[in-house]
Amino acid sequence: MKGMRGDKLFITLFLLPAGIITGLFLYYPFIRGISLSFYQMDGFASEQTFVGFENYIRLITDPIVRVATLHSLELMVLAVVFQVGIALVLAVLIDRIKHAKSFFRTSFFFPVVISGTAIGLLFMLIYLYRGGLLNTILTNLGFDRVLWLSENTALIGVAIPTIWQYVGFYFVILLTAVMKIPDSFFEAGELEGISGFQRTVKITIPLIFNDLKVCIILAITGALRIFDIILTITGGGPVNATEVLGTYMYNQTFGAFSPGYGSTIAVLIVGLGIMIALITNRFLKQEEITY
């Protein structure tokens, strides 16, 4: 009994620094943000005026919030389909290669370690109407320039670098999961006549389903935090065509100098993330397969 108490004490002592840091830099700012959402502030001055639910009423009636939420949901779907989807395809294909797996892991993971601002700047230079990489190629081939970041195409334009950045992250997770599957499962499948695409659907995906579910939830919650790439490339424009909740929160907080309303949008982002993650987790609930 004394030994168990001693173990709990040591565990508590080891977890305490992480708990303090998490509370100080995560939970306290979130609670502070909820508190600020009930106030109206004149810029970043110390004077605060309590307005109750006025910011939340404004949030419900704000048409740009609806547009930004819709764009965030669209990027969420694209993230799940393409980030996780491409990562799964790559993991299955690379797993069948006997050599150079470490090379592919490093190559595909490399964009993850690049800052979103740098990636945004890179793609902004690629999309430039005059002197951009894409239009330079087109003009050299004899075609006319294209406005890549028009009102109708800008959202896809910012979605491409966002998807590209994190494919490698999910690829590493899924490749590790696929590599843990014993060869005996695939050998048994071959005896049953399961090969090719059926091998992936009937053996690989069911055995890595829990890892796949984690990737889907991370992609969903990550899509709500998309900010730096869009801010660098378009700033939310043109005409709010790429406005998402993250950029709108930033623009309201630091552009319109309304930190109270910006905090309200932040609460919406967190609330949506928790709600969608819980729904997804329940929808994808499955018995854990052990091997």
Short mmCIF file of C-alpha atoms in Angstrom, two decimals:
data_model
loop_
_atom_site.label_atom_id
_atom_site.label_comp_id
_atom_site.label_asym_id
_atom_site.label_seq_id
_atom_site.Cartn_x
_atom_site.Cartn_y
_atom_site.Cartn_z
CA MET A 1 0.00 0.00 0.00
CA LYS A 2 2.84 2.35 0.92
CA GLY A 3 4.56 1.46 -2.33
CA MET A 4 1.48 2.43 -4.34
CA ARG A 5 1.27 5.75 -2.50
CA GLY A 6 4.95 6.37 -3.19
CA ASP A 7 4.47 5.61 -6.89
CA LYS A 8 1.52 8.00 -7.08
CA LEU A 9 3.60 10.70 -5.38
CA PHE A 10 6.45 10.30 -7.87
CA ILE A 11 4.01 10.27 -10.79
CA THR A 12 2.39 13.44 -9.47
CA LEU A 13 5.76 15.17 -9.05
CA PHE A 14 6.81 14.27 -12.59
CA LEU A 15 3.49 15.43 -14.06
CA LEU A 16 3.36 18.65 -12.05
CA PRO A 17 5.72 20.74 -14.27
CA ALA A 18 3.82 19.71 -17.41
CA GLY A 19 0.52 20.47 -15.65
CA ILE A 20 1.71 23.92 -14.60
CA ILE A 21 2.96 24.78 -18.10
CA THR A 22 -0.25 23.49 -19.70
CA GLY A 23 -2.41 25.41 -17.26
CA LEU A 24 -0.37 28.59 -17.64
CA PHE A 25 -0.11 28.64 -21.45
CA LEU A 26 -3.28 26.76 -22.49
CA TYR A 27 -6.08 26.70 -19.95
CA TYR A 28 -5.54 30.15 -18.43
CA PRO A 29 -5.53 31.94 -21.83
CA PHE A 30 -8.65 30.02 -22.84
CA ILE A 31 -10.48 30.94 -19.63
CA ARG A 32 -9.24 34.52 -20.01
CA GLY A 33 -10.53 34.54 -23.58
CA ILE A 34 -13.98 33.42 -22.43
CA SER A 35 -13.95 36.20 -19.86
CA LEU A 36 -12.95 38.83 -22.45
CA SER A 37 -15.78 37.74 -24.75
CA PHE A 38 -18.24 39.36 -22.32
CA TYR A 39 -16.49 42.73 -22.51
CA GLN A 40 -16.12 45.50 -25.05
CA MET A 41 -12.65 47.03 -25.12
CA ASP A 42 -11.53 50.25 -26.75
CA GLY A 43 -8.59 48.83 -28.65
CA PHE A 44 -6.09 47.31 -26.25
CA ALA A 45 -6.64 49.91 -23.54
CA SER A 46 -7.05 48.71 -19.99
CA GLU A 47 -10.64 50.01 -19.78
CA GLN A 48 -13.24 47.30 -20.28
CA THR A 49 -16.99 47.64 -20.52
CA PHE A 50 -19.13 44.66 -19.58
CA VAL A 51 -21.62 44.02 -22.39
CA GLY A 52 -22.93 40.58 -21.42
CA PHE A 53 -23.93 38.47 -24.40
CA GLU A 54 -23.76 41.38 -26.86
CA ASN A 55 -20.67 39.95 -28.60
CA TYR A 56 -22.38 36.57 -28.95
CA ILE A 57 -25.49 38.18 -30.43
CA ARG A 58 -23.23 39.99 -32.88
CA LEU A 59 -21.52 36.67 -33.64
CA ILE A 60 -24.83 35.03 -34.56
CA THR A 61 -25.92 37.90 -36.80
CA ASP A 62 -22.53 38.57 -38.43
CA PRO A 63 -22.70 37.44 -42.10
CA ILE A 64 -18.91 37.21 -42.37
CA VAL A 65 -18.86 34.70 -39.50
CA ARG A 66 -21.23 32.49 -41.49
CA VAL A 67 -19.00 32.78 -44.58
CA ALA A 68 -15.85 32.11 -42.55
CA THR A 69 -17.46 29.10 -40.83
CA LEU A 70 -18.52 27.66 -44.19
CA HIS A 71 -15.00 28.08 -45.55
CA SER A 72 -13.53 26.43 -42.45
CA LEU A 73 -15.90 23.48 -42.89
CA GLU A 74 -14.98 23.19 -46.57
CA LEU A 75 -11.28 23.13 -45.69
CA MET A 76 -12.08 20.53 -43.03
CA VAL A 77 -13.61 18.21 -45.62
CA LEU A 78 -10.68 18.77 -47.98
CA ALA A 79 -8.22 18.05 -45.16
CA VAL A 80 -9.88 14.75 -44.28
CA VAL A 81 -10.28 13.62 -47.88
CA PHE A 82 -6.92 14.71 -49.26
CA GLN A 83 -4.52 15.03 -46.31
CA VAL A 84 -5.52 11.75 -44.68
CA GLY A 85 -6.51 10.11 -47.97
CA ILE A 86 -3.23 10.84 -49.75
CA ALA A 87 -1.29 9.90 -46.60
CA LEU A 88 -3.06 6.54 -46.48
CA VAL A 89 -2.34 5.79 -50.14
CA LEU A 90 1.31 6.74 -49.72
CA ALA A 91 1.64 4.65 -46.55
CA VAL A 92 0.22 1.56 -48.24
CA LEU A 93 2.44 2.00 -51.30
CA ILE A 94 5.65 2.78 -49.40
CA ASP A 95 5.08 -0.16 -47.04
CA ARG A 96 5.46 -2.50 -50.01
CA ILE A 97 8.89 -1.07 -50.80
CA LYS A 98 11.63 -3.04 -49.08
CA HIS A 99 14.26 -0.28 -49.10
CA ALA A 100 14.48 3.51 -48.66
CA LYS A 101 11.49 3.83 -46.31
CA SER A 102 13.46 6.22 -44.12
CA PHE A 103 14.15 8.43 -47.15
CA PHE A 104 10.45 8.67 -48.00
CA ARG A 105 9.52 9.33 -44.37
CA THR A 106 11.97 12.21 -44.20
CA SER A 107 11.03 13.61 -47.62
CA PHE A 108 7.28 13.60 -47.03
CA PHE A 109 7.60 14.89 -43.47
CA PHE A 110 9.86 17.80 -44.43
CA PRO A 111 7.03 20.32 -45.20
CA VAL A 112 5.68 19.84 -41.66
CA VAL A 113 8.78 21.44 -40.11
CA ILE A 114 8.55 24.50 -42.38
CA SER A 115 6.63 27.40 -40.87
CA GLY A 116 3.23 28.16 -42.32
CA THR A 117 4.33 31.74 -43.04
CA ALA A 118 7.24 30.52 -45.17
CA ILE A 119 4.97 28.13 -47.08
CA GLY A 120 2.43 30.91 -47.56
CA LEU A 121 5.11 33.22 -48.94
CA LEU A 122 6.35 30.48 -51.27
CA PHE A 123 2.90 29.86 -52.75
CA MET A 124 2.13 33.58 -52.91
CA LEU A 125 5.16 33.94 -55.20
CA ILE A 126 3.96 30.92 -57.20
CA TYR A 127 0.48 32.46 -57.67
CA LEU A 128 1.63 36.01 -58.58
CA TYR A 129 -0.10 37.33 -61.68
CA ARG A 130 3.07 38.95 -62.99
CA GLY A 131 6.34 37.12 -62.38
CA GLY A 132 4.75 34.18 -60.59
CA LEU A 133 6.05 30.69 -61.31
CA LEU A 134 2.80 29.35 -62.79
CA ASN A 135 2.14 32.33 -65.06
CA THR A 136 5.79 32.42 -66.13
CA ILE A 137 5.47 28.81 -67.29
CA LEU A 138 2.20 29.59 -69.08
CA THR A 139 3.56 32.65 -70.89
CA ASN A 140 6.69 30.75 -71.95
CA LEU A 141 4.43 28.10 -73.44
CA GLY A 142 2.44 30.76 -75.30
CA PHE A 143 -0.65 30.88 -73.08
CA ASP A 144 -2.26 33.86 -71.38
CA ARG A 145 -1.73 34.65 -67.71
CA VAL A 146 -4.29 33.34 -65.21
CA LEU A 147 -5.53 35.09 -62.09
CA TRP A 148 -5.01 32.17 -59.73
CA LEU A 149 -6.38 33.91 -56.64
CA SER A 150 -9.67 35.17 -58.01
CA GLU A 151 -12.83 35.29 -55.93
CA ASN A 152 -13.92 31.90 -57.31
CA THR A 153 -10.59 30.05 -57.10
CA ALA A 154 -8.78 31.61 -54.12
CA LEU A 155 -10.10 29.10 -51.57
CA ILE A 156 -8.73 26.17 -53.58
CA GLY A 157 -5.51 28.13 -54.04
CA VAL A 158 -4.94 28.38 -50.28
CA ALA A 159 -6.19 24.83 -49.66
CA ILE A 160 -3.41 23.31 -51.81
CA PRO A 161 -0.46 24.45 -49.64
CA THR A 162 -2.44 23.69 -46.48
CA ILE A 163 -3.04 20.11 -47.62
CA TRP A 164 0.54 19.72 -48.87
CA GLN A 165 2.05 20.83 -45.56
CA TYR A 166 0.49 18.11 -43.39
CA VAL A 167 0.20 15.10 -45.70
CA GLY A 168 3.62 13.98 -44.46
CA PHE A 169 2.53 14.22 -40.83
CA TYR A 170 -0.33 11.76 -41.31
CA PHE A 171 1.78 9.67 -43.65
CA VAL A 172 4.33 8.99 -40.89
CA ILE A 173 1.58 8.02 -38.43
CA LEU A 174 -0.14 5.67 -40.87
CA LEU A 175 3.07 4.16 -42.24
CA THR A 176 4.16 3.31 -38.70
CA ALA A 177 0.77 1.68 -38.09
CA VAL A 178 0.93 -0.32 -41.34
CA MET A 179 4.48 -1.51 -40.61
CA LYS A 180 3.33 -2.91 -37.25
CA ILE A 181 0.90 -5.33 -38.94
CA PRO A 182 2.40 -8.85 -38.81
CA ASP A 183 3.14 -10.43 -42.19
CA SER A 184 1.13 -13.46 -41.13
CA PHE A 185 -2.09 -11.50 -41.67
CA PHE A 186 -1.22 -10.78 -45.28
CA GLU A 187 0.01 -14.33 -45.86
CA ALA A 188 -3.28 -15.68 -44.52
CA GLY A 189 -5.12 -13.25 -46.80
CA GLU A 190 -3.22 -14.47 -49.83
CA LEU A 191 -4.24 -18.04 -49.01
CA GLU A 192 -7.84 -16.83 -49.03
CA GLY A 193 -7.33 -15.17 -52.39
CA ILE A 194 -7.13 -11.61 -51.00
CA SER A 195 -4.59 -9.47 -52.84
CA GLY A 196 -4.13 -6.05 -54.41
CA PHE A 197 -6.80 -3.50 -53.53
CA GLN A 198 -8.78 -6.05 -51.49
CA ARG A 199 -5.75 -6.51 -49.25
CA THR A 200 -5.86 -2.81 -48.36
CA VAL A 201 -9.63 -2.70 -47.79
CA LYS A 202 -10.09 -6.00 -45.96
CA ILE A 203 -6.83 -6.27 -43.99
CA THR A 204 -4.83 -3.04 -43.78
CA ILE A 205 -7.56 -0.48 -43.09
CA PRO A 206 -9.41 -2.53 -40.41
CA LEU A 207 -6.13 -3.20 -38.58
CA ILE A 208 -5.04 0.45 -38.58
CA PHE A 209 -8.53 1.87 -38.09
CA ASN A 210 -7.77 3.38 -34.67
CA ASP A 211 -4.70 5.18 -36.04
CA LEU A 212 -6.75 6.31 -39.04
CA LYS A 213 -9.42 7.67 -36.70
CA VAL A 214 -6.81 9.68 -34.80
CA CYS A 215 -5.58 11.17 -38.08
CA ILE A 216 -9.11 12.12 -39.12
CA ILE A 217 -9.80 13.83 -35.78
CA LEU A 218 -6.46 15.67 -35.95
CA ALA A 219 -7.23 16.78 -39.52
CA ILE A 220 -10.67 18.04 -38.50
CA THR A 221 -9.47 20.01 -35.50
CA GLY A 222 -6.42 21.21 -37.40
CA ALA A 223 -8.60 22.63 -40.18
CA LEU A 224 -10.26 24.96 -37.67
CA ARG A 225 -6.81 26.32 -36.73
CA ILE A 226 -5.77 27.16 -40.29
CA PHE A 227 -4.50 30.71 -40.15
CA ASP A 228 -0.92 31.60 -41.07
CA ILE A 229 -0.88 30.28 -44.64
CA ILE A 230 -4.12 32.05 -45.57
CA LEU A 231 -3.09 35.26 -43.82
CA THR A 232 0.19 35.32 -45.75
CA ILE A 233 -1.25 34.50 -49.19
CA THR A 234 -4.55 36.40 -49.26
CA GLY A 235 -5.24 37.86 -45.80
CA GLY A 236 -8.77 36.46 -46.11
CA GLY A 237 -9.53 38.10 -49.44
CA PRO A 238 -10.41 38.79 -52.13
CA VAL A 239 -13.85 39.94 -50.91
CA ASN A 240 -13.74 37.44 -48.00
CA ALA A 241 -13.33 34.58 -50.49
CA THR A 242 -10.74 32.90 -48.25
CA GLU A 243 -11.88 34.24 -44.90
CA VAL A 244 -11.85 31.50 -42.26
CA LEU A 245 -12.56 31.72 -38.56
CA GLY A 246 -8.87 32.02 -37.68
CA THR A 247 -8.17 34.93 -40.03
CA TYR A 248 -11.42 36.69 -39.10
CA MET A 249 -10.55 36.38 -35.41
CA TYR A 250 -7.12 37.90 -36.11
CA ASN A 251 -8.54 40.70 -38.27
CA GLN A 252 -11.13 41.60 -35.65
CA THR A 253 -8.64 41.47 -32.78
CA PHE A 254 -5.66 43.25 -34.34
CA GLY A 255 -7.16 44.90 -37.43
CA ALA A 256 -10.40 46.28 -36.02
CA PHE A 257 -8.88 46.52 -32.49
CA SER A 258 -11.79 44.60 -31.00
CA PRO A 259 -10.24 41.93 -28.71
CA GLY A 260 -13.59 41.29 -27.03
CA TYR A 261 -15.25 40.23 -30.27
CA GLY A 262 -12.07 38.40 -31.35
CA SER A 263 -12.23 36.37 -28.13
CA THR A 264 -15.86 35.51 -28.92
CA ILE A 265 -14.79 34.12 -32.30
CA ALA A 266 -12.02 32.15 -30.55
CA VAL A 267 -14.63 30.60 -28.23
CA LEU A 268 -16.62 29.61 -31.33
CA ILE A 269 -13.54 27.95 -32.86
CA VAL A 270 -12.85 25.92 -29.72
CA GLY A 271 -16.51 24.98 -29.32
CA LEU A 272 -16.80 23.83 -32.93
CA GLY A 273 -13.59 21.84 -32.64
CA ILE A 274 -14.73 19.99 -29.50
CA MET A 275 -18.22 19.33 -30.86
CA ILE A 276 -17.08 18.04 -34.26
CA ALA A 277 -14.31 15.94 -32.68
CA LEU A 278 -16.80 14.28 -30.30
CA ILE A 279 -19.27 13.61 -33.12
CA THR A 280 -16.52 12.18 -35.32
CA ASN A 281 -15.17 10.02 -32.51
CA ARG A 282 -18.64 8.63 -31.83
CA PHE A 283 -19.36 8.08 -35.52
CA LEU A 284 -16.08 6.23 -36.06
CA LYS A 285 -16.34 4.23 -32.86
CA GLN A 286 -15.13 0.67 -33.31
CA GLU A 287 -13.80 -2.13 -31.18
CA GLU A 288 -10.02 -1.92 -30.95
CA ILE A 289 -8.31 -4.68 -32.88
CA THR A 290 -5.22 -6.12 -31.23
CA TYR A 291 -2.57 -8.31 -32.83
#
